[in-house]
mmCIF file of C-alpha atoms and ligand atoms in Angstrom:
data_model
loop_
_atom_site.group_PDB
_atom_site.id
_atom_site.type_symbol
_atom_site.label_atom_id
_atom_site.label_comp_id
_atom_site.label_asym_id
_atom_site.label_seq_id
_atom_site.Cartn_x
_atom_site.Cartn_y
_atom_site.Cartn_z
ATOM 1 C CA LEU A 1 25.041 -82.658 -25.268
ATOM 2 C CA ARG A 2 27.120 -84.025 -22.402
ATOM 3 C CA GLU A 3 24.008 -84.789 -20.376
ATOM 4 C CA HIS A 4 23.160 -87.557 -22.846
ATOM 5 C CA GLU A 5 26.199 -89.513 -21.777
ATOM 6 C CA GLU A 6 25.147 -89.899 -18.159
ATOM 7 C CA PHE A 7 22.324 -92.218 -19.112
ATOM 8 C CA THR A 8 24.386 -94.351 -21.362
ATOM 9 C CA LYS A 9 25.685 -97.868 -21.005
ATOM 10 C CA VAL A 10 29.432 -98.196 -20.857
ATOM 11 C CA LYS A 11 30.759 -96.633 -23.969
ATOM 12 C CA ASN A 12 33.290 -98.701 -25.814
ATOM 13 C CA ILE A 13 34.468 -96.567 -28.698
ATOM 14 C CA ALA A 14 35.211 -92.983 -27.565
ATOM 15 C CA THR A 15 36.113 -91.438 -30.899
ATOM 16 C CA ILE A 16 35.924 -92.299 -34.565
ATOM 17 C CA GLU A 17 37.751 -90.953 -37.538
ATOM 18 C CA LEU A 18 35.553 -90.443 -40.576
ATOM 19 C CA GLY A 19 36.701 -88.471 -43.613
ATOM 20 C CA ARG A 20 38.198 -85.210 -42.428
ATOM 21 C CA TYR A 21 36.628 -85.427 -38.983
ATOM 22 C CA GLU A 22 37.504 -86.938 -35.674
ATOM 23 C CA ILE A 23 34.180 -87.334 -33.871
ATOM 24 C CA GLU A 24 33.460 -87.992 -30.199
ATOM 25 C CA THR A 25 30.832 -90.689 -29.813
ATOM 26 C CA TRP A 26 27.715 -90.432 -27.621
ATOM 27 C CA TYR A 27 26.535 -93.974 -26.871
ATOM 28 C CA PHE A 28 27.367 -97.633 -26.778
ATOM 29 C CA SER A 29 27.322 -99.534 -30.044
ATOM 30 C CA PRO A 30 27.612 -103.328 -30.206
ATOM 31 C CA PHE A 31 30.621 -103.716 -32.490
ATOM 32 C CA PRO A 32 31.870 -107.291 -32.933
ATOM 33 C CA PRO A 33 33.873 -108.566 -29.897
ATOM 34 C CA GLU A 34 37.277 -108.189 -31.563
ATOM 35 C CA TYR A 35 36.770 -104.399 -31.300
ATOM 36 C CA ASN A 36 36.061 -104.479 -27.554
ATOM 37 C CA ASP A 37 39.488 -103.185 -26.596
ATOM 38 C CA CYS A 38 39.375 -100.233 -28.995
ATOM 39 C CA LEU A 39 38.984 -96.625 -27.909
ATOM 40 C CA GLN A 40 39.126 -95.300 -31.440
ATOM 41 C CA LEU A 41 37.986 -96.676 -34.772
ATOM 42 C CA TYR A 42 38.923 -95.569 -38.271
ATOM 43 C CA PHE A 43 36.124 -95.590 -40.828
ATOM 44 C CA CYS A 44 36.419 -95.481 -44.596
ATOM 45 C CA GLU A 45 34.050 -92.616 -45.308
ATOM 46 C CA PHE A 46 32.781 -94.242 -48.511
ATOM 47 C CA CYS A 47 32.243 -97.978 -47.843
ATOM 48 C CA LEU A 48 32.034 -97.453 -44.031
ATOM 49 C CA ASN A 49 34.352 -100.368 -43.285
ATOM 50 C CA PHE A 50 36.016 -99.772 -39.949
ATOM 51 C CA MET A 51 39.510 -100.563 -38.771
ATOM 52 C CA LYS A 52 41.513 -100.559 -35.554
ATOM 53 C CA ARG A 53 44.547 -98.703 -36.820
ATOM 54 C CA LYS A 54 45.221 -95.632 -38.886
ATOM 55 C CA GLU A 55 47.751 -97.472 -41.073
ATOM 56 C CA GLN A 56 45.089 -100.043 -41.958
ATOM 57 C CA LEU A 57 42.774 -97.272 -43.052
ATOM 58 C CA GLN A 58 45.520 -95.616 -45.107
ATOM 59 C CA ARG A 59 46.197 -98.908 -46.876
ATOM 60 C CA HIS A 60 42.459 -99.416 -47.380
ATOM 61 C CA MET A 61 41.993 -95.945 -48.901
ATOM 62 C CA LYS A 62 44.559 -96.793 -51.592
ATOM 63 C CA LYS A 63 42.519 -99.728 -52.828
ATOM 64 C CA CYS A 64 38.917 -98.787 -51.980
ATOM 65 C CA ASP A 65 37.370 -97.706 -55.254
ATOM 66 C CA LEU A 66 34.168 -96.153 -53.880
ATOM 67 C CA LYS A 67 33.868 -92.365 -53.953
ATOM 68 C CA HIS A 68 30.219 -92.291 -52.853
ATOM 69 C CA PRO A 69 27.828 -94.649 -51.059
ATOM 70 C CA PRO A 70 26.791 -97.749 -53.005
ATOM 71 C CA GLY A 71 23.271 -97.842 -54.466
ATOM 72 C CA ASP A 72 21.375 -95.353 -56.611
ATOM 73 C CA GLU A 73 21.711 -91.602 -56.601
ATOM 74 C CA ILE A 74 18.050 -90.540 -56.447
ATOM 75 C CA TYR A 75 18.473 -86.799 -55.790
ATOM 76 C CA ARG A 76 21.012 -84.178 -56.748
ATOM 77 C CA SER A 77 20.715 -80.432 -56.212
ATOM 78 C CA GLY A 78 23.813 -78.254 -56.137
ATOM 79 C CA THR A 79 26.416 -80.078 -54.031
ATOM 80 C CA LEU A 80 23.822 -82.213 -52.202
ATOM 81 C CA SER A 81 23.114 -85.765 -53.283
ATOM 82 C CA MET A 82 20.953 -88.490 -51.799
ATOM 83 C CA PHE A 83 21.695 -92.177 -52.341
ATOM 84 C CA GLU A 84 19.258 -95.045 -51.823
ATOM 85 C CA ILE A 85 20.861 -98.249 -50.592
ATOM 86 C CA ASP A 86 18.959 -101.536 -50.428
ATOM 87 C CA GLY A 87 20.076 -103.393 -47.288
ATOM 88 C CA LYS A 88 19.597 -106.695 -49.048
ATOM 89 C CA LYS A 89 21.832 -105.791 -51.972
ATOM 90 C CA ASN A 90 24.460 -104.043 -49.828
ATOM 91 C CA LYS A 91 24.363 -105.947 -46.568
ATOM 92 C CA VAL A 92 27.838 -105.077 -45.283
ATOM 93 C CA TYR A 93 27.350 -101.392 -46.009
ATOM 94 C CA GLY A 94 23.974 -101.470 -44.225
ATOM 95 C CA GLN A 95 25.477 -103.180 -41.178
ATOM 96 C CA ASN A 96 28.433 -100.774 -41.065
ATOM 97 C CA LEU A 97 26.046 -97.848 -41.229
ATOM 98 C CA CYS A 98 24.004 -99.267 -38.321
ATOM 99 C CA TYR A 99 27.113 -99.755 -36.153
ATOM 100 C CA LEU A 100 28.161 -96.190 -36.900
ATOM 101 C CA ALA A 101 24.704 -94.719 -36.303
ATOM 102 C CA LYS A 102 24.212 -96.520 -32.982
ATOM 103 C CA LEU A 103 27.156 -94.505 -31.596
ATOM 104 C CA PHE A 104 24.780 -91.502 -31.680
ATOM 105 C CA LEU A 105 21.396 -93.146 -31.132
ATOM 106 C CA ASP A 106 20.354 -94.124 -27.630
ATOM 107 C CA HIS A 107 16.901 -95.696 -27.642
ATOM 108 C CA LYS A 108 17.222 -97.622 -30.831
ATOM 109 C CA THR A 109 17.952 -101.303 -30.902
ATOM 110 C CA LEU A 110 20.291 -102.294 -33.636
ATOM 111 C CA TYR A 111 18.687 -104.230 -36.441
ATOM 112 C CA TYR A 112 20.898 -106.963 -37.738
ATOM 113 C CA ASP A 113 18.276 -107.686 -40.328
ATOM 114 C CA VAL A 114 19.293 -104.915 -42.687
ATOM 115 C CA ASP A 115 17.602 -106.826 -45.533
ATOM 116 C CA LEU A 116 14.264 -105.326 -44.554
ATOM 117 C CA PHE A 117 15.436 -101.717 -44.809
ATOM 118 C CA LEU A 118 16.303 -99.058 -47.319
ATOM 119 C CA PHE A 119 18.927 -96.496 -46.329
ATOM 120 C CA TYR A 120 18.873 -92.922 -47.569
ATOM 121 C CA VAL A 121 22.331 -91.380 -47.243
ATOM 122 C CA LEU A 122 22.732 -87.638 -47.718
ATOM 123 C CA CYS A 123 26.089 -86.423 -49.027
ATOM 124 C CA GLU A 124 27.912 -83.191 -49.667
ATOM 125 C CA CYS A 125 29.878 -83.705 -52.857
ATOM 126 C CA ASP A 126 33.145 -82.143 -54.047
ATOM 127 C CA ASP A 127 36.026 -83.200 -56.312
ATOM 128 C CA ARG A 128 37.238 -85.744 -53.719
ATOM 129 C CA GLY A 129 33.920 -87.556 -53.590
ATOM 130 C CA CYS A 130 30.540 -87.610 -51.833
ATOM 131 C CA HIS A 131 30.913 -87.158 -48.087
ATOM 132 C CA MET A 132 28.191 -88.522 -45.820
ATOM 133 C CA VAL A 133 26.391 -85.863 -43.793
ATOM 134 C CA GLY A 134 23.602 -87.990 -42.355
ATOM 135 C CA TYR A 135 21.037 -90.604 -43.240
ATOM 136 C CA PHE A 136 17.695 -92.127 -42.441
ATOM 137 C CA SER A 137 16.497 -95.705 -42.692
ATOM 138 C CA LYS A 138 13.081 -96.879 -43.789
ATOM 139 C CA GLU A 139 11.390 -100.254 -43.615
ATOM 140 C CA LYS A 140 10.541 -101.636 -47.032
ATOM 141 C CA HIS A 141 7.099 -102.595 -45.733
ATOM 142 C CA SER A 142 5.738 -100.993 -42.588
ATOM 143 C CA GLU A 143 2.438 -102.112 -41.086
ATOM 144 C CA GLU A 144 2.412 -99.144 -38.709
ATOM 145 C CA SER A 145 2.821 -96.623 -41.570
ATOM 146 C CA TYR A 146 6.322 -95.688 -40.426
ATOM 147 C CA ASN A 147 8.110 -93.713 -43.119
ATOM 148 C CA LEU A 148 11.358 -93.429 -41.150
ATOM 149 C CA ALA A 149 13.019 -95.798 -38.673
ATOM 150 C CA CYS A 150 16.237 -94.027 -37.603
ATOM 151 C CA ILE A 151 17.584 -90.603 -38.470
ATOM 152 C CA LEU A 152 21.052 -89.196 -37.855
ATOM 153 C CA THR A 153 23.012 -86.100 -38.769
ATOM 154 C CA LEU A 154 26.693 -86.677 -38.005
ATOM 155 C CA PRO A 155 27.745 -84.288 -35.196
ATOM 156 C CA PRO A 156 30.056 -82.048 -37.317
ATOM 157 C CA TYR A 157 27.076 -81.331 -39.582
ATOM 158 C CA GLN A 158 24.364 -80.836 -36.957
ATOM 159 C CA ARG A 159 22.289 -77.658 -36.534
ATOM 160 C CA LYS A 160 22.687 -76.632 -40.152
ATOM 161 C CA GLY A 161 19.262 -77.743 -41.344
ATOM 162 C CA TYR A 162 20.219 -81.224 -42.602
ATOM 163 C CA GLY A 163 17.981 -82.960 -40.071
ATOM 164 C CA LYS A 164 14.912 -81.100 -41.292
ATOM 165 C CA PHE A 165 16.008 -81.776 -44.873
ATOM 166 C CA LEU A 166 16.113 -85.532 -44.141
ATOM 167 C CA ILE A 167 12.692 -85.352 -42.471
ATOM 168 C CA ALA A 168 11.250 -83.385 -45.410
ATOM 169 C CA PHE A 169 12.749 -85.956 -47.772
ATOM 170 C CA SER A 170 11.059 -88.828 -45.911
ATOM 171 C CA TYR A 171 7.679 -87.107 -46.385
ATOM 172 C CA GLU A 172 8.382 -86.466 -50.084
ATOM 173 C CA LEU A 173 8.875 -90.225 -50.505
ATOM 174 C CA SER A 174 5.580 -90.839 -48.690
ATOM 175 C CA LYS A 175 3.815 -88.383 -51.012
ATOM 176 C CA LYS A 176 5.158 -90.301 -54.029
ATOM 177 C CA GLU A 177 3.836 -93.514 -52.448
ATOM 178 C CA GLY A 178 0.466 -91.868 -51.883
ATOM 179 C CA LYS A 179 0.614 -92.750 -48.169
ATOM 180 C CA VAL A 180 0.777 -90.897 -44.892
ATOM 181 C CA GLY A 181 3.806 -91.575 -42.726
ATOM 182 C CA THR A 182 5.145 -91.129 -39.226
ATOM 183 C CA PRO A 183 8.545 -91.730 -37.608
ATOM 184 C CA GLU A 184 9.100 -94.882 -35.590
ATOM 185 C CA ARG A 185 8.815 -94.318 -31.840
ATOM 186 C CA PRO A 186 10.355 -93.579 -29.415
ATOM 187 C CA LEU A 187 11.863 -90.313 -30.618
ATOM 188 C CA SER A 188 14.977 -88.952 -28.914
ATOM 189 C CA ASP A 189 14.864 -85.425 -27.437
ATOM 190 C CA LEU A 190 16.674 -84.063 -30.483
ATOM 191 C CA GLY A 191 14.504 -86.153 -32.770
ATOM 192 C CA LEU A 192 11.322 -84.775 -31.208
ATOM 193 C CA LEU A 193 12.621 -81.197 -31.404
ATOM 194 C CA SER A 194 13.447 -81.623 -35.070
ATOM 195 C CA TYR A 195 10.110 -83.239 -35.933
ATOM 196 C CA ARG A 196 8.146 -80.667 -33.919
ATOM 197 C CA GLY A 197 10.068 -77.943 -35.773
ATOM 198 C CA TYR A 198 9.367 -79.490 -39.172
ATOM 199 C CA TRP A 199 5.674 -80.196 -38.526
ATOM 200 C CA THR A 200 5.134 -76.712 -37.085
ATOM 201 C CA ARG A 201 6.756 -74.953 -40.022
ATOM 202 C CA VAL A 202 4.945 -76.975 -42.705
ATOM 203 C CA LEU A 203 1.517 -76.763 -41.058
ATOM 204 C CA LEU A 204 1.728 -73.058 -40.207
ATOM 205 C CA ASP A 205 2.672 -72.189 -43.810
ATOM 206 C CA ILE A 206 -0.404 -74.000 -45.141
ATOM 207 C CA LEU A 207 -2.735 -72.593 -42.465
ATOM 208 C CA LYS A 208 -1.511 -69.112 -43.333
ATOM 209 C CA ARG A 209 -2.149 -69.653 -47.075
ATOM 210 C CA HIS A 210 -5.635 -71.061 -46.428
ATOM 211 C CA LYS A 211 -6.448 -68.520 -43.728
ATOM 212 C CA GLY A 212 -7.134 -71.389 -41.346
ATOM 213 C CA ASN A 213 -10.018 -72.787 -43.436
ATOM 214 C CA ILE A 214 -8.805 -76.327 -43.783
ATOM 215 C CA SER A 215 -9.388 -79.635 -42.021
ATOM 216 C CA ILE A 216 -6.894 -81.989 -40.422
ATOM 217 C CA LYS A 217 -7.689 -84.572 -43.092
ATOM 218 C CA GLU A 218 -6.915 -82.081 -45.869
ATOM 219 C CA LEU A 219 -3.678 -81.086 -44.145
ATOM 220 C CA SER A 220 -2.727 -84.738 -43.922
ATOM 221 C CA ASP A 221 -3.480 -85.343 -47.612
ATOM 222 C CA MET A 222 -1.338 -82.365 -48.625
ATOM 223 C CA THR A 223 1.663 -83.106 -46.412
ATOM 224 C CA ALA A 224 1.664 -86.910 -45.910
ATOM 225 C CA ILE A 225 1.915 -86.141 -42.171
ATOM 226 C CA LYS A 226 -0.204 -88.561 -40.133
ATOM 227 C CA ALA A 227 -3.355 -86.980 -38.675
ATOM 228 C CA GLU A 228 -2.312 -87.756 -35.050
ATOM 229 C CA ASP A 229 0.963 -85.864 -35.533
ATOM 230 C CA ILE A 230 -0.934 -82.910 -37.003
ATOM 231 C CA LEU A 231 -3.310 -82.912 -34.058
ATOM 232 C CA THR A 232 -0.584 -82.993 -31.381
ATOM 233 C CA THR A 233 1.393 -80.267 -33.184
ATOM 234 C CA LEU A 234 -1.610 -77.956 -33.528
ATOM 235 C CA GLN A 235 -2.653 -78.703 -29.940
ATOM 236 C CA SER A 236 0.764 -77.667 -28.671
ATOM 237 C CA LEU A 237 0.344 -74.420 -30.629
ATOM 238 C CA GLU A 238 -3.127 -74.006 -29.075
ATOM 239 C CA LEU A 239 -4.768 -73.919 -32.490
ATOM 240 C CA ILE A 240 -7.270 -76.710 -31.732
ATOM 241 C CA GLN A 241 -10.642 -76.510 -30.053
ATOM 242 C CA TYR A 242 -12.867 -79.395 -29.115
ATOM 243 C CA ARG A 243 -16.457 -78.803 -30.249
ATOM 244 C CA LYS A 244 -19.354 -81.254 -30.260
ATOM 245 C CA GLY A 245 -16.995 -84.214 -29.928
ATOM 246 C CA GLN A 246 -14.728 -83.037 -32.728
ATOM 247 C CA HIS A 247 -11.323 -81.414 -32.973
ATOM 248 C CA VAL A 248 -11.513 -78.280 -35.080
ATOM 249 C CA ILE A 249 -8.776 -75.921 -36.169
ATOM 250 C CA CYS A 250 -9.127 -72.380 -34.839
ATOM 251 C CA ALA A 251 -6.392 -70.339 -36.421
ATOM 252 C CA ASP A 252 -6.658 -66.714 -35.525
ATOM 253 C CA PRO A 253 -4.477 -64.771 -38.026
ATOM 254 C CA LYS A 254 -2.697 -62.881 -35.243
ATOM 255 C CA VAL A 255 -1.903 -66.115 -33.411
ATOM 256 C CA LEU A 256 -0.647 -67.661 -36.669
ATOM 257 C CA ASP A 257 1.680 -64.740 -37.326
ATOM 258 C CA ARG A 258 3.049 -64.917 -33.815
ATOM 259 C CA HIS A 259 3.789 -68.629 -34.178
ATOM 260 C CA LEU A 260 5.286 -68.154 -37.645
ATOM 261 C CA LYS A 261 7.714 -65.559 -36.318
ATOM 262 C CA ALA A 262 8.784 -67.924 -33.546
ATOM 263 C CA ALA A 263 9.008 -70.964 -35.808
ATOM 264 C CA GLY A 264 12.582 -70.293 -36.898
ATOM 265 C CA ARG A 265 14.330 -70.951 -40.142
ATOM 266 C CA GLY A 266 12.679 -72.928 -42.894
ATOM 267 C CA GLY A 267 15.972 -74.727 -43.437
ATOM 268 C CA LEU A 268 17.203 -76.482 -46.538
ATOM 269 C CA GLU A 269 14.421 -77.156 -49.009
ATOM 270 C CA VAL A 270 13.941 -80.407 -50.878
ATOM 271 C CA ASP A 271 13.605 -79.553 -54.586
ATOM 272 C CA VAL A 272 11.089 -82.222 -55.585
ATOM 273 C CA SER A 273 11.798 -81.689 -59.296
ATOM 274 C CA LYS A 274 15.275 -83.170 -58.619
ATOM 275 C CA LEU A 275 13.998 -86.344 -56.973
ATOM 276 C CA ILE A 276 13.973 -89.292 -59.351
ATOM 277 C CA TRP A 277 12.423 -92.197 -57.525
ATOM 278 C CA THR A 278 9.761 -94.866 -57.695
ATOM 279 C CA PRO A 279 8.416 -96.638 -54.590
ATOM 280 C CA TYR A 280 9.906 -100.000 -53.587
ATOM 281 C CA LYS A 281 7.902 -103.006 -54.712
HETATM 282 N N1 ACO B 1 19.634 -78.010 -29.201
HETATM 283 C C1 ACO B 1 18.423 -77.452 -29.346
HETATM 284 N N2 ACO B 1 17.628 -77.639 -30.441
HETATM 285 C C2 ACO B 1 18.086 -78.447 -31.400
HETATM 286 C C3 ACO B 1 19.360 -79.063 -31.326
HETATM 287 C C4 ACO B 1 20.154 -78.809 -30.162
HETATM 288 N N3 ACO B 1 21.365 -79.358 -30.014
HETATM 289 N N4 ACO B 1 19.547 -79.789 -32.431
HETATM 290 C C5 ACO B 1 18.432 -79.652 -33.183
HETATM 291 N N5 ACO B 1 17.548 -78.834 -32.556
HETATM 292 C C6 ACO B 1 16.209 -78.472 -33.011
HETATM 293 C C7 ACO B 1 16.081 -77.066 -33.460
HETATM 294 O O1 ACO B 1 14.758 -76.673 -33.247
HETATM 295 C C8 ACO B 1 16.367 -77.169 -34.926
HETATM 296 O O2 ACO B 1 15.738 -76.192 -35.676
HETATM 297 P P1 ACO B 1 16.349 -74.694 -35.756
HETATM 298 O O3 ACO B 1 17.828 -74.834 -35.982
HETATM 299 O O4 ACO B 1 15.587 -74.100 -36.894
HETATM 300 O O5 ACO B 1 16.037 -74.083 -34.431
HETATM 301 C C9 ACO B 1 15.738 -78.496 -35.288
HETATM 302 O O6 ACO B 1 15.903 -79.295 -34.132
HETATM 303 C C10 ACO B 1 16.344 -79.207 -36.469
HETATM 304 O O7 ACO B 1 17.647 -78.820 -36.693
HETATM 305 P P2 ACO B 1 18.446 -79.385 -37.932
HETATM 306 O O8 ACO B 1 19.720 -78.600 -38.081
HETATM 307 O O9 ACO B 1 17.579 -79.489 -39.126
HETATM 308 O O10 ACO B 1 18.750 -80.875 -37.427
HETATM 309 P P3 ACO B 1 20.144 -81.628 -37.295
HETATM 310 O O11 ACO B 1 20.829 -81.730 -38.622
HETATM 311 O O12 ACO B 1 20.932 -81.103 -36.179
HETATM 312 O O13 ACO B 1 19.602 -83.118 -36.979
HETATM 313 C C11 ACO B 1 18.939 -84.836 -35.528
HETATM 314 C C12 ACO B 1 18.666 -83.404 -35.998
HETATM 315 C C13 ACO B 1 18.914 -85.790 -36.727
HETATM 316 C C14 ACO B 1 17.854 -85.279 -34.555
HETATM 317 C C15 ACO B 1 20.342 -84.842 -34.857
HETATM 318 O O14 ACO B 1 20.284 -84.073 -33.678
HETATM 319 C C16 ACO B 1 20.882 -86.212 -34.524
HETATM 320 O O15 ACO B 1 21.381 -86.922 -35.398
HETATM 321 N N6 ACO B 1 20.814 -86.604 -33.235
HETATM 322 C C17 ACO B 1 21.354 -87.879 -32.776
HETATM 323 C C18 ACO B 1 20.506 -89.034 -33.258
HETATM 324 C C19 ACO B 1 19.045 -88.869 -32.894
HETATM 325 O O16 ACO B 1 18.701 -88.537 -31.766
HETATM 326 N N7 ACO B 1 18.175 -89.132 -33.888
HETATM 327 C C20 ACO B 1 16.719 -89.121 -33.692
HETATM 328 C C21 ACO B 1 16.291 -90.367 -32.997
HETATM 329 S S1 ACO B 1 14.560 -90.684 -33.175
HETATM 330 C C22 ACO B 1 14.389 -91.580 -34.633
HETATM 331 O O17 ACO B 1 15.419 -91.953 -35.184
HETATM 332 C C23 ACO B 1 13.070 -91.908 -35.191
HETATM 333 ZN ZN1 ZN B 2 36.301 -98.110 -48.363
#
């Protein structure tokens, strides 16, 4: 991941402490000016307040009464929980989360207007509390049918399937809303890889079940994946032909099996029966 750093603006904060981890940062994040001279920041893993010195954090931990993110727990399965935080109701938390996330997100501009967003924070829970693994943000009202604005898995937790879990979760919310969704652009390299992986897996499974006899529109209705994203995914798998001015799916069973073998792990599943949620109004 070192190559990411070459393209980055001057990095201010080099490492952060968060829960049991010390994490090297990837990119610049516009912390308030009084933090300009800091190489390291100490985050409270629950309220995400950040401090310049370890002793400050230790004092904070004695009086901070949070043991999980603020907001509503909308999903729990085994040791995994998802919390929904309204940026308007928990402004400081939303801002802290954005500062933290920007340390690992390159292309994204930081939104100070956290009011307009919901934050979905995924945690691994044990007897000490719920520890943040990653999150995604979502506009309360998106005109472009975005169902996800920014996504992050914290580096110590990456490549374990949490990214695809977060992506799957964003589509489960879209299904409950009865809408199709797509991630905000641009996607980072890792973002594109993760989305491509998710779309490929989901679409191949359905094509296999339906022996290829299904339209892009039907796929979109079943998955809440936007038709354009379905088309580009199937085109990259060479499962699309253009006939009489129309894109049609041509899924030869042998080709499907070959792709399915290459498609990798399914990852962590979202158990929809454990999602208790109604769309934002
Ligand atoms: N090298 C190669 N492939 C990778 C890597 C990597 N370092 N990381 C992820 N992938 C690919 C793999 O195909 C992987 O599937 P596989 O393990 O089955 O092969 C797939 O992406 C997803 O892997 P997950 O473990 O589910 O994803 P992870 O928890 O690592 O999270 C994420 C992916 C969120 C993109 C993470 O890399 C991250 O937080 N990156 C920094 C922030 C970022 O770039 N976010 C996306 C910006 S775009 C947007 O926000 C709309
Ligand atoms: Zn705290």
